PDB file of C-alpha atoms in Angstrom:
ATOM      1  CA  UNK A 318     -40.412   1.033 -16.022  1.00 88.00           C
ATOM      2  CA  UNK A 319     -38.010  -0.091 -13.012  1.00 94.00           C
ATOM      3  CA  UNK A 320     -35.298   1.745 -11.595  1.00 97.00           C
ATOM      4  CA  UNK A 321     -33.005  -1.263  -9.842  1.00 97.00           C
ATOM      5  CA  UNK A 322     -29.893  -0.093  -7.726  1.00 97.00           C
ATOM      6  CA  UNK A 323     -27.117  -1.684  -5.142  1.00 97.00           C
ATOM      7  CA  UNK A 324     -24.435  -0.155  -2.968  1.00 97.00           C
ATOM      8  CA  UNK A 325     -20.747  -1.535  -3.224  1.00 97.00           C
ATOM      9  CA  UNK A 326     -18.454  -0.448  -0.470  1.00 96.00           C
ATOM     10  CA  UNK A 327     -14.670   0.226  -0.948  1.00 96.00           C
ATOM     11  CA  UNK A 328     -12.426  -2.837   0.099  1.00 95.00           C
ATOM     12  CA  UNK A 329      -9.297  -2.216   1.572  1.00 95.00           C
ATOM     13  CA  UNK A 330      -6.099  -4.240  -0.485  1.00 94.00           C
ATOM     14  CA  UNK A 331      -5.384  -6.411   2.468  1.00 95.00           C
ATOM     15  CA  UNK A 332      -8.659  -7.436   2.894  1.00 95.00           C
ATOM     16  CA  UNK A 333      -9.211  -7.882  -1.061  1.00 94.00           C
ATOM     17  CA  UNK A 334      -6.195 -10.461  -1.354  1.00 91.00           C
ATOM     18  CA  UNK A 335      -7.805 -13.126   0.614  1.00 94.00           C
ATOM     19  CA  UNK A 336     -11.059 -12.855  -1.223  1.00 97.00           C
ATOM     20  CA  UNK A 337     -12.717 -16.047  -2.781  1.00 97.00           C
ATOM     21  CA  UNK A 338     -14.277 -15.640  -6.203  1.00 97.00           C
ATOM     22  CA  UNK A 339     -17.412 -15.363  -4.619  1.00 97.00           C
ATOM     23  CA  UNK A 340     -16.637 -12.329  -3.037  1.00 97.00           C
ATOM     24  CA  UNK A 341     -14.723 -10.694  -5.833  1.00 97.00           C
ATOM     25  CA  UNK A 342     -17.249 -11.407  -8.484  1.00 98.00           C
ATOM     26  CA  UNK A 343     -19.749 -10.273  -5.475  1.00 97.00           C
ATOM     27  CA  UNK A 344     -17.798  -7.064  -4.704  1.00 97.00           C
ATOM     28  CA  UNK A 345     -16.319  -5.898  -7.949  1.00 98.00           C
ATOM     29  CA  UNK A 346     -18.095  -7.679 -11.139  1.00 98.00           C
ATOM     30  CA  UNK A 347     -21.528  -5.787 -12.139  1.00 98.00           C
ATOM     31  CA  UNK A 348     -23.535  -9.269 -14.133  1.00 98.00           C
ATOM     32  CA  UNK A 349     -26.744  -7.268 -15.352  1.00 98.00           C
ATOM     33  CA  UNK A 350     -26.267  -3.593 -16.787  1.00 98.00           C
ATOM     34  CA  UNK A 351     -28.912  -4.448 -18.878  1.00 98.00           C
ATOM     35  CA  UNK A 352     -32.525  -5.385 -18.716  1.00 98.00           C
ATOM     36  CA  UNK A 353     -35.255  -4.494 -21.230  1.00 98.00           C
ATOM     37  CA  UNK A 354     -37.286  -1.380 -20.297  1.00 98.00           C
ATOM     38  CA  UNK A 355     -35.297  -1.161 -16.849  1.00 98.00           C
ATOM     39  CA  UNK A 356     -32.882   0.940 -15.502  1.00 98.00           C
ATOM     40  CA  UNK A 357     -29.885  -0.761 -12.986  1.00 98.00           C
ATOM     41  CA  UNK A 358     -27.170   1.333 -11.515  1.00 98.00           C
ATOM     42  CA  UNK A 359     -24.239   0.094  -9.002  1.00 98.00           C
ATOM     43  CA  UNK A 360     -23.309   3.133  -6.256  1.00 98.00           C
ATOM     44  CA  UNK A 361     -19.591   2.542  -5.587  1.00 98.00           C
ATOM     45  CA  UNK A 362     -17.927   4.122  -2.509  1.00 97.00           C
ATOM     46  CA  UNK A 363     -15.075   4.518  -5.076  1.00 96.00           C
ATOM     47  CA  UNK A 364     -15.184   7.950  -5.265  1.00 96.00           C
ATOM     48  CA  UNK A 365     -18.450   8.107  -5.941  1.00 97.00           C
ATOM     49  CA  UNK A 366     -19.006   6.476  -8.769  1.00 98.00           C
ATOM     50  CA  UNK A 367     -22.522   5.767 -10.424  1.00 98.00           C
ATOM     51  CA  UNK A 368     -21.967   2.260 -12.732  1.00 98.00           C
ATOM     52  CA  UNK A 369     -25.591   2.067 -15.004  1.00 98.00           C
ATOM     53  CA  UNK A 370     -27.366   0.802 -18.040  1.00 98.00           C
ATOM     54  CA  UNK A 371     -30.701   1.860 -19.397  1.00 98.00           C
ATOM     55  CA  UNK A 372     -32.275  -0.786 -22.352  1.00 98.00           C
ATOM     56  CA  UNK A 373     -35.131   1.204 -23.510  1.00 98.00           C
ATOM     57  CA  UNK A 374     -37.385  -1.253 -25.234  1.00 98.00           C
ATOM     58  CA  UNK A 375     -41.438  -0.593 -25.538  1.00 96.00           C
ATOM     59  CA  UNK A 376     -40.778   2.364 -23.085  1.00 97.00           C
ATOM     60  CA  UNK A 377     -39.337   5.379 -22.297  1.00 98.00           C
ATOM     61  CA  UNK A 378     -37.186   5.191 -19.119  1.00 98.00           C
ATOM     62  CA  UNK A 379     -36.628   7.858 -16.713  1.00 98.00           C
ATOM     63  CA  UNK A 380     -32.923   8.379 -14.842  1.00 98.00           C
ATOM     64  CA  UNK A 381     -34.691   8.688 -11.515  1.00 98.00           C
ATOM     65  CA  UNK A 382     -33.000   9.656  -8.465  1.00 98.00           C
ATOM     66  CA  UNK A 383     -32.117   7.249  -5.667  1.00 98.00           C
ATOM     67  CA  UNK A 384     -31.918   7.089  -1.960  1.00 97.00           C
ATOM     68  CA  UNK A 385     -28.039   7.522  -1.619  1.00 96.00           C
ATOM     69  CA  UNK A 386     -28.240  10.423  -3.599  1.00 97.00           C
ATOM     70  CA  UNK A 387     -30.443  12.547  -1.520  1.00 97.00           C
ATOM     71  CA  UNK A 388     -31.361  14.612  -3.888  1.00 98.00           C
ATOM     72  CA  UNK A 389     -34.085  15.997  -6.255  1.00 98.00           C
ATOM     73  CA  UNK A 390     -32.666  14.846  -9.220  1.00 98.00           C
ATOM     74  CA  UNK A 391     -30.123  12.295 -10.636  1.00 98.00           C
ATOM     75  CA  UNK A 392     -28.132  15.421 -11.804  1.00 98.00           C
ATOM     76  CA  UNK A 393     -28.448  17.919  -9.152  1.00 98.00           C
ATOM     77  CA  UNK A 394     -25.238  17.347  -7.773  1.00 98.00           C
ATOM     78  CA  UNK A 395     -23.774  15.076 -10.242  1.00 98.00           C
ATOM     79  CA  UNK A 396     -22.519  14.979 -14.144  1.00 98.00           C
ATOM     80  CA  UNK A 397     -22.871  11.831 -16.340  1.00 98.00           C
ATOM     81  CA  UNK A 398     -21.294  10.021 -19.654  1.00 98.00           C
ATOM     82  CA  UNK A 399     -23.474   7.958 -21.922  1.00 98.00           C
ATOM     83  CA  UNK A 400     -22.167   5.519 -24.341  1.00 98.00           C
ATOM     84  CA  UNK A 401     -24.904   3.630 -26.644  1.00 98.00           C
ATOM     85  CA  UNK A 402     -23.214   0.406 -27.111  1.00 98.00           C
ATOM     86  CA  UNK A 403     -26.864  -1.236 -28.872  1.00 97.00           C
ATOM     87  CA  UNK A 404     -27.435  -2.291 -32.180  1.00 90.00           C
ATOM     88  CA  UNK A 405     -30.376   0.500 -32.735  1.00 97.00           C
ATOM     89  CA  UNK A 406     -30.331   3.975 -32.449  1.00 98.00           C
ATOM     90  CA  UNK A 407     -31.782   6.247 -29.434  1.00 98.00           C
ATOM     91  CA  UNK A 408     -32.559   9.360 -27.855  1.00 98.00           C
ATOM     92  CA  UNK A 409     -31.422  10.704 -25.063  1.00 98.00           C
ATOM     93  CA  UNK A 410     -33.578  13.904 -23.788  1.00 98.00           C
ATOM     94  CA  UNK A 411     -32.795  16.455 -21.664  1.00 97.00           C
ATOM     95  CA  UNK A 412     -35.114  18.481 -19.988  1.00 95.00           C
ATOM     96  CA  UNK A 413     -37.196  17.821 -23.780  1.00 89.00           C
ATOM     97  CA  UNK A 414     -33.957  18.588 -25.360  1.00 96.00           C
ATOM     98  CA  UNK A 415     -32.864  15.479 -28.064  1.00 97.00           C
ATOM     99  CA  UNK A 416     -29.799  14.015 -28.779  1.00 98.00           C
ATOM    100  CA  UNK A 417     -30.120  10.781 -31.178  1.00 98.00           C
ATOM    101  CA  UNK A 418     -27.084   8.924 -30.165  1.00 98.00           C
ATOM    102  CA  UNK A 419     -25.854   5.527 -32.647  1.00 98.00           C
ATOM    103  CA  UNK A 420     -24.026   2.649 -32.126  1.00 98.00           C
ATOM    104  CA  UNK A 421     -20.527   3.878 -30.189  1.00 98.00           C
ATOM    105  CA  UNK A 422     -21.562   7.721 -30.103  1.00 98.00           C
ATOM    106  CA  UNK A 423     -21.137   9.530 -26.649  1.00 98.00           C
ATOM    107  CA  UNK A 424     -22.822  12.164 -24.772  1.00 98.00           C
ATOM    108  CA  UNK A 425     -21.774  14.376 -21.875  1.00 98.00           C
ATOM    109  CA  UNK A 426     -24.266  15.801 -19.687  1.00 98.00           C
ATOM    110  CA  UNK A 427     -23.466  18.741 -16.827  1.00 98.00           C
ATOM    111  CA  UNK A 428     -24.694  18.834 -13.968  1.00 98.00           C
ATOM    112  CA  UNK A 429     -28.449  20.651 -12.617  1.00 97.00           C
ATOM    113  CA  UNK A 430     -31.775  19.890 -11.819  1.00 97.00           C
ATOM    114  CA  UNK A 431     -33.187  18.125 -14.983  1.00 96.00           C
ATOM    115  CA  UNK A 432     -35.074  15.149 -16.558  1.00 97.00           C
ATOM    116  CA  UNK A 433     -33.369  12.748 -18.403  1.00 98.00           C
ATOM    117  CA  UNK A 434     -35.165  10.125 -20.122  1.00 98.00           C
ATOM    118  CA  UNK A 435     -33.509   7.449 -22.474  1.00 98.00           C
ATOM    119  CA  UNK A 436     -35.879   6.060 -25.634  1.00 98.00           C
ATOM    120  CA  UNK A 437     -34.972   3.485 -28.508  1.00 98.00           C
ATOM    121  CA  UNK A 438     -36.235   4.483 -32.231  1.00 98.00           C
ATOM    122  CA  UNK A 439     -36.635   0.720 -32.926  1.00 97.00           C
ATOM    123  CA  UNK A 440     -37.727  -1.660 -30.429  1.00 95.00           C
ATOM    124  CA  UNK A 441     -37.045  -4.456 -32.686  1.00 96.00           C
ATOM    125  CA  UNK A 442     -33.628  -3.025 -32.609  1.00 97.00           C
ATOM    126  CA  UNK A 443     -33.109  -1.244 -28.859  1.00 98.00           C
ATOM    127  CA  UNK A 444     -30.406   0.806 -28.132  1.00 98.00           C
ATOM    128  CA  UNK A 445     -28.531   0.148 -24.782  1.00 98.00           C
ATOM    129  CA  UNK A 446     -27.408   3.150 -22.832  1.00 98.00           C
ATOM    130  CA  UNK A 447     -24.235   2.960 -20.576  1.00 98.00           C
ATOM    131  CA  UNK A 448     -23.684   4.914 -18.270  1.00 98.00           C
ATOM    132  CA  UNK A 449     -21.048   6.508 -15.722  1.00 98.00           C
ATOM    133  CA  UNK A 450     -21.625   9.080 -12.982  1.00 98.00           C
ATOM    134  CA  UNK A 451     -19.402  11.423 -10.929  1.00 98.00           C
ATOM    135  CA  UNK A 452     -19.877  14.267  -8.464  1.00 98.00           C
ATOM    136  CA  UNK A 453     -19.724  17.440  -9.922  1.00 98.00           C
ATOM    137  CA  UNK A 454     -18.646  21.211  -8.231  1.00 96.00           C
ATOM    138  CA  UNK A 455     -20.058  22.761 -11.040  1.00 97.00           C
ATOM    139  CA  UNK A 456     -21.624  22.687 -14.560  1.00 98.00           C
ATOM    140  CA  UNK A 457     -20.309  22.314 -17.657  1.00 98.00           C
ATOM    141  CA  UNK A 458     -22.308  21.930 -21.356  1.00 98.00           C
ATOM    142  CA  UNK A 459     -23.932  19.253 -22.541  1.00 98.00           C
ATOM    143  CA  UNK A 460     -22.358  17.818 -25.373  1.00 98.00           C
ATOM    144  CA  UNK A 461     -21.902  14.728 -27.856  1.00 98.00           C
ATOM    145  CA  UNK A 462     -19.532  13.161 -28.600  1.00 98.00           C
ATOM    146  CA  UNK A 463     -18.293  10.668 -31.597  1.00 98.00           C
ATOM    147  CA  UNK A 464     -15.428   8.985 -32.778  1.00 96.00           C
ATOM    148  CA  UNK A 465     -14.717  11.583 -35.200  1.00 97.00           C
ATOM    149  CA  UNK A 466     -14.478  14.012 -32.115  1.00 97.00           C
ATOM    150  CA  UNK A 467     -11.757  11.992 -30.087  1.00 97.00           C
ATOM    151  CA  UNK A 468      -8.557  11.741 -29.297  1.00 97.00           C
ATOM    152  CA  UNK A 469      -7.413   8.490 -31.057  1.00 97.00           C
ATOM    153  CA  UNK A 470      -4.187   6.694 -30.076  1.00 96.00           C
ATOM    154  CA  UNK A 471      -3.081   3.743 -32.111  1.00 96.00           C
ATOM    155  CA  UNK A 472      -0.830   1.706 -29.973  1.00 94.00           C
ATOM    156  CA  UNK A 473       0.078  -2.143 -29.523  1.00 94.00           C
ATOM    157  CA  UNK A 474       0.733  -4.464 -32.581  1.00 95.00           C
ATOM    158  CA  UNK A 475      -0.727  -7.512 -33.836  1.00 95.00           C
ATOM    159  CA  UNK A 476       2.333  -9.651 -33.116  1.00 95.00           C
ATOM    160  CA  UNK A 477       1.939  -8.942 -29.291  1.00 93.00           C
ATOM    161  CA  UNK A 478      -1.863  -9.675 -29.289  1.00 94.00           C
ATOM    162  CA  UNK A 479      -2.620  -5.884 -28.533  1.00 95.00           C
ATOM    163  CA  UNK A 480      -3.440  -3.598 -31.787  1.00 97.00           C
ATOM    164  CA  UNK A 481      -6.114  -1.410 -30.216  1.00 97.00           C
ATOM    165  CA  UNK A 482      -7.371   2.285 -30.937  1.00 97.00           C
ATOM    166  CA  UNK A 483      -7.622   4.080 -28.102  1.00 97.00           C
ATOM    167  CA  UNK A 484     -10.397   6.872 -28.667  1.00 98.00           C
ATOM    168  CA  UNK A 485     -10.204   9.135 -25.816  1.00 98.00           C
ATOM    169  CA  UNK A 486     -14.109  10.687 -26.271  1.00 98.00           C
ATOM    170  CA  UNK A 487     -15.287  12.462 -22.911  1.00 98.00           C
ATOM    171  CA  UNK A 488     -11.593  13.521 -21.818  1.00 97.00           C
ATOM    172  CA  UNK A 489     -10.256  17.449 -21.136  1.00 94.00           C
ATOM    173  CA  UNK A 490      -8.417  17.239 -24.184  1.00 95.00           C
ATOM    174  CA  UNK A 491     -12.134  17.660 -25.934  1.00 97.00           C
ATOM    175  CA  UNK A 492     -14.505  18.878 -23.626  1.00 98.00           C
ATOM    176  CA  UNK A 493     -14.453  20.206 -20.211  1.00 97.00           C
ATOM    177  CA  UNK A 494     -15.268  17.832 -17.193  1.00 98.00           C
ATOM    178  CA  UNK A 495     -15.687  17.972 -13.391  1.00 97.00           C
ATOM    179  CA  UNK A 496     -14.044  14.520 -12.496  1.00 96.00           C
ATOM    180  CA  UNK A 497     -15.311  12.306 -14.983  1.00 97.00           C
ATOM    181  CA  UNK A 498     -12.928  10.770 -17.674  1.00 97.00           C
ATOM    182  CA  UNK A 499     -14.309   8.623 -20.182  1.00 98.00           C
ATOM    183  CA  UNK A 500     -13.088   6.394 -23.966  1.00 98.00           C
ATOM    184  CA  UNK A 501     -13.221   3.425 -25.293  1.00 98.00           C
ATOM    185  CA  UNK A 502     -10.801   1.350 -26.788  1.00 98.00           C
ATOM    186  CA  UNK A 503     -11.228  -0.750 -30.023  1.00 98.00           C
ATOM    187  CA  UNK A 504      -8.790  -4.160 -30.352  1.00 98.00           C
ATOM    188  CA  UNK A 505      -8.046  -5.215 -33.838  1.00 97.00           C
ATOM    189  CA  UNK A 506      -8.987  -8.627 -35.204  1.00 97.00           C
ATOM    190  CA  UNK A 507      -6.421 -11.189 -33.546  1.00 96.00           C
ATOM    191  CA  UNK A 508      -5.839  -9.007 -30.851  1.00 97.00           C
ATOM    192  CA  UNK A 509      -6.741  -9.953 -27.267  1.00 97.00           C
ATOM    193  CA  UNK A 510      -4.513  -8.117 -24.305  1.00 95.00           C
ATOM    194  CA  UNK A 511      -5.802  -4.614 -23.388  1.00 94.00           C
ATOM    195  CA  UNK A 512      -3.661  -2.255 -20.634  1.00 90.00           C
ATOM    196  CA  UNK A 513      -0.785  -4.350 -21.023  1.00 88.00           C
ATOM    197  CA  UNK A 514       2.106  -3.338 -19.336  1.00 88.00           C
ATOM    198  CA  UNK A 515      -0.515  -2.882 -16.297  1.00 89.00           C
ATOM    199  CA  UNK A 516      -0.509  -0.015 -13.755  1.00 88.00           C
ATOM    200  CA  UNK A 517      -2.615   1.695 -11.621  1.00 89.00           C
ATOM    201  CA  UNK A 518      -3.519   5.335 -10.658  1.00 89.00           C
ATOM    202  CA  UNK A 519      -3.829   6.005  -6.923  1.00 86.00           C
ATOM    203  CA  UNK A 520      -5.292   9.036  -7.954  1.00 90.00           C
ATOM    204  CA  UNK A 521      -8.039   7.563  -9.597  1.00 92.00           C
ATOM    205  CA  UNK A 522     -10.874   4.685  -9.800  1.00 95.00           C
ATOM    206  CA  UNK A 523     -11.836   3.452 -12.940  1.00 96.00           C
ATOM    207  CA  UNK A 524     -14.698   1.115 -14.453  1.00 98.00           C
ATOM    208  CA  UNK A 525     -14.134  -1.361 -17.461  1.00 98.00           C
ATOM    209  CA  UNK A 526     -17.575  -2.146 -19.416  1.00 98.00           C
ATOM    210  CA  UNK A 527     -16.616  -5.140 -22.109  1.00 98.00           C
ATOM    211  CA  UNK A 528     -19.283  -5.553 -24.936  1.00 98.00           C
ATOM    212  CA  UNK A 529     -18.504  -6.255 -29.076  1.00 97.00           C
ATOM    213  CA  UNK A 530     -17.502  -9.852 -28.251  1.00 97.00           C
ATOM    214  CA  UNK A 531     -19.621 -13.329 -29.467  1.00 97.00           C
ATOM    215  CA  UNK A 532     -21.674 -14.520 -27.066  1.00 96.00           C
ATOM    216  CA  UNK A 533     -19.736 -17.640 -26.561  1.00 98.00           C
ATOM    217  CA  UNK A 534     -16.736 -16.036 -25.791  1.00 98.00           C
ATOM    218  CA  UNK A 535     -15.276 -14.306 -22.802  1.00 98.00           C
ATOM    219  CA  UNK A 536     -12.850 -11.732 -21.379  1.00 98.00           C
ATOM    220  CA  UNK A 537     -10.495 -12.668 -18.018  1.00 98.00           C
ATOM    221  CA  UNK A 538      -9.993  -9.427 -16.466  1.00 98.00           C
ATOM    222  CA  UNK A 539      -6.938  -9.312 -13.811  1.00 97.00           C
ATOM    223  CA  UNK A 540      -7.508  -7.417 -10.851  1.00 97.00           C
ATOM    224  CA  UNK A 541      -5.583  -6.711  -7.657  1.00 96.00           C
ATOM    225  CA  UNK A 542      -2.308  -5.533  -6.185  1.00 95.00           C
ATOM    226  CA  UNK A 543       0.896  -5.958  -8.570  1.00 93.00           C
ATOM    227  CA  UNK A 544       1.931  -9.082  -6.573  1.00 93.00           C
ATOM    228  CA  UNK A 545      -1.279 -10.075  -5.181  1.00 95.00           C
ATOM    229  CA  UNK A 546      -3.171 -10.200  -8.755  1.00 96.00           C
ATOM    230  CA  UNK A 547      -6.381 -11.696  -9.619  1.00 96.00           C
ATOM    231  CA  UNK A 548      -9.232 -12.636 -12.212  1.00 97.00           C
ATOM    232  CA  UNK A 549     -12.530 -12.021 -13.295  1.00 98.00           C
ATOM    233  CA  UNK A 550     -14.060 -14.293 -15.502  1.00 98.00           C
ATOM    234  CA  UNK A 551     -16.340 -12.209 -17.857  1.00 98.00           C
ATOM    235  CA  UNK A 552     -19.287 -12.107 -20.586  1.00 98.00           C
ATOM    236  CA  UNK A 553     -20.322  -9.019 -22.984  1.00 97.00           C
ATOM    237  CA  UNK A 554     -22.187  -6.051 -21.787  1.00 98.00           C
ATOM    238  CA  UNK A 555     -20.725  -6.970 -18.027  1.00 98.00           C
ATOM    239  CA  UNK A 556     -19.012  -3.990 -16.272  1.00 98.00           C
ATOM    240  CA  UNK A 557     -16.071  -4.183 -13.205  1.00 98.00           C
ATOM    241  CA  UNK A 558     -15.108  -1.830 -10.760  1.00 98.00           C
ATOM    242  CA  UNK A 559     -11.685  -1.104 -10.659  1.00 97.00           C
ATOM    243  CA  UNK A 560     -10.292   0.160  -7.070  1.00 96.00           C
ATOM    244  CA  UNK A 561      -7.375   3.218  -6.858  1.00 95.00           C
ATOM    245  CA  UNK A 562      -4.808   0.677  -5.926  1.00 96.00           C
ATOM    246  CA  UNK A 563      -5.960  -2.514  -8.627  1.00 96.00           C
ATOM    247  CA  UNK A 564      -4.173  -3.040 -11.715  1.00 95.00           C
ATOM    248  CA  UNK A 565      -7.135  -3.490 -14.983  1.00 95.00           C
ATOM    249  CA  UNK A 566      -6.282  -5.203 -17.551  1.00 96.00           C
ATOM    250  CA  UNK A 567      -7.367  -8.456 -19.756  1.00 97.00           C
ATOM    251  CA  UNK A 568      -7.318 -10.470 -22.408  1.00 97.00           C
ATOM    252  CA  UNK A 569     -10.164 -12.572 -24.111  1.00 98.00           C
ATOM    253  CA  UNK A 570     -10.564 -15.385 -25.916  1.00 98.00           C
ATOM    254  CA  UNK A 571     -11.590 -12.811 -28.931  1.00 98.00           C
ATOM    255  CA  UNK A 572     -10.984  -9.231 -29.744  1.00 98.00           C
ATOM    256  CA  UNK A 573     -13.043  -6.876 -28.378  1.00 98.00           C
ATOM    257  CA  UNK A 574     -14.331  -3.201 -27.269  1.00 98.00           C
ATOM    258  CA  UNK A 575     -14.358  -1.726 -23.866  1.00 98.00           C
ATOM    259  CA  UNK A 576     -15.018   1.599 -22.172  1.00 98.00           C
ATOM    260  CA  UNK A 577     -13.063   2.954 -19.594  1.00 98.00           C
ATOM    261  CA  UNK A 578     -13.648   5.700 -17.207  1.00 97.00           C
ATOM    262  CA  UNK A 579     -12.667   7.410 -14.321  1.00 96.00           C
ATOM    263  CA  UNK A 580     -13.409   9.698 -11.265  1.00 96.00           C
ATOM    264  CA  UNK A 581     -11.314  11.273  -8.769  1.00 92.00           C
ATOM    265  CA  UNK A 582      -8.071  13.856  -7.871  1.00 89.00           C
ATOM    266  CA  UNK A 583      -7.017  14.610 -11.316  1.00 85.00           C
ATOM    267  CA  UNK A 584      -7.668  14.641 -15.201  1.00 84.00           C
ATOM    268  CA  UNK A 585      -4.344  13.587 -16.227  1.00 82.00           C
ATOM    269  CA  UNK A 586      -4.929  10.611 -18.425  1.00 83.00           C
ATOM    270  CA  UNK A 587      -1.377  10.077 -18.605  1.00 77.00           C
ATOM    271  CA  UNK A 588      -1.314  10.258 -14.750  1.00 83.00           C
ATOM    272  CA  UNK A 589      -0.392   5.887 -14.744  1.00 85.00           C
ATOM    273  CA  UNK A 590       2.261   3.909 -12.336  1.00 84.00           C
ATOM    274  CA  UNK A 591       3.695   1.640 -14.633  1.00 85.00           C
ATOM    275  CA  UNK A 592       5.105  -1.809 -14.159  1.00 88.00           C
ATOM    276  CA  UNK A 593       7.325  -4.277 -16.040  1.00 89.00           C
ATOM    277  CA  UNK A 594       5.264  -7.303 -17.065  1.00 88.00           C
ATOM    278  CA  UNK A 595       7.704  -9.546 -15.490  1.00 91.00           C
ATOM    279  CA  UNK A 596       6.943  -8.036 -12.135  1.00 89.00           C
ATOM    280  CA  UNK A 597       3.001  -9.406 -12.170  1.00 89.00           C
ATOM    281  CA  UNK A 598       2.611 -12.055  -9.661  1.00 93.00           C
TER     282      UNK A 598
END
C-alpha cells in the first residue's frame, strides 16, 4: 500500500479574489481522493482539517500517521468520520475491532492511540472510504452511523431545482463530537442547486465531497466572498475546501449527493450568515 499526502495553507480573502483558476483549483479543489489500494489525504491549515480517501482493492490499507502530525498514531490527538461512498461493502477495523460499513453508512471514531485499517469484502466491487479529520481534546465512542440514525431535513422543492434530504449523520444532535460535524445531503431527481440561499460560518470551515453523479456530468461549485464569488468546475468523488469566510454552494448539470463537514469554534449547525440571493455578485 501507499500512504500519499499534501499540505494546503489558509489564503487570506484579499489574496483569494485575484486568484486565477489555476490557483483556486490548485489551492482549494482536492482531484484524486481515490486511488486503488492507496491512501491520499490533504492537511488543510483550515483548522486543522484532515481531507482523505482510502480505495481498498487487493489490500488492506493502513491509516498511517504523517509528518505534520507528529505523532504516534493517526488518532492520537485527533478524531475522524468515515463515509463509504463505494459500490461494495467494507470493513473498517479498529484496533481488530470490525465495523462492516455499506454504501452511504457512517462511522465515528474517538480519538487514542490505535490501528485503523480499511478492507473491501469484494474487490470486484471495492468500497471507497471518505474521510474527514479534526483535532480532538478528548475521546468520545466509536460509533456508526446510518441513515436510519440521522437527523433528516427535507427542504427545497422541485420547482426551484433544490428538493434535497438533508441527513445530518455525525452531528451533536446524535452522537457526541470534539469539533467535527459531518452529513450528507441527497438532491431529488431534477434537482440541481444545493446551499442555496448561500452563507457562510466564520466560525467554521467546511469540506464538500460530490460523488452519485454520471461520469459525464459535472457540479460548478461557487466559492468566495459574497461579492467577490467564484467557481469550481467539478467531477464525482472530487472534494473542495471551503474557507471560514467562502460561501459553498452549487449546482450540477444532474442531481446529486454530497457530504459536508466541518471543524472549528462551535457545533451549532444552525450557526449560518445568511444572504439574499440577489446580493451574490
Amino acid at each position: 500500500m501507499k500512504t500519499n499526502y499534501e499540505i494546503r495553507y489558509a489564503a487570506h480573502p484579499e489574496d483569494a479574489k485575484h486568484y486565477d483558476t489555476e490557483r483556486l483549483r490548485r489551492d482549494f479543489l482536492i482531484e484524486k481522493v481515490f486511488t486503488a489500494d492507496e491512501v491520499n489525504m490533504v492537511y488543510s491549515m483550515y483548522d486543522r482539517m484532515v481531507v482523505g480517501g482510502a480505495m481498498p482493492v487487493n489490500e488492506t490499507l493502513h491509516l498511517e500517521t504523517i509528518d505534520p502530525l507528529k505523532a504516534p498514531y493517526f488518532l492520537t490527538r485527533r478524531e475522524l468520520g468515515i463515509y463509504n461512498v463505494g459500490e461494495g461493502e467494507g470493513t473498517v477495523a479498529v484496533d481488530g475491532k470490525e465495523f462492516t460499513l455499506a454504501f452511504k453508512e457512517a462511522l465515528y471514531l474517538g480519538r487514542g492511540d490505535r490501528e485503523v485499517t480499511f478492507r473491501s469484502i469484494n474487490p470486484q466491487q471495492p468500497a471507497k472510504f471518505y474521510f474527514l479529520s479534526a483535532t480532538a481534546h478528548t475521546t468520545y465512542p466509536d460509533r456508526k452511523v446510518t441513515k436510519q440514525d440521522a437527523v433528516v431535513a427535507h427542504m427545497g422543492s422541485l420547482e426551484m431545482s433544490n428538493e434535497r434530504n438533508i441527513n445530518k449523520m455525525l452531528v451533536n444532535q446524535v452522537l457526541p463530537t470534539c469539533q467535527l460535524q459531518m452529513g450528507m445531503t441527497e438532491l431529488a431527481p431534477g434537482s440541481v442547486w444545493n446551499t442555496m440561499p448561500a452563507h457562510v460560518h466564520s466560525r467554521r470551515m467546511e469540506a464538500y465531497f460530490y460523488f452519485d453523479i454520471p461520469a459525464d456530468q459535472a457540479i460548478c461549485h461557487f466559492m468566495g466572498e459574497v461579492n467577490e464569488t467564484r467557481h469550481i468546475w467539478m467531477r464525482g468523488d472530487q472534494a473542495v475546501l471551503s474557507p471560514e469566510w467562502s460561501i459553498h454552494s452549487a449546482a450540477a448539470t444532474h442531481n446529486y449527493t454530497f457530504i459536508w463537514g466541518m471543524a472549528g469554534e462551535n457545533l451549532d449547525y444552525g450557526d449560518q450568515d445568511f444572504s439574499l440571493i440577489t446580493d451574490l455578485k
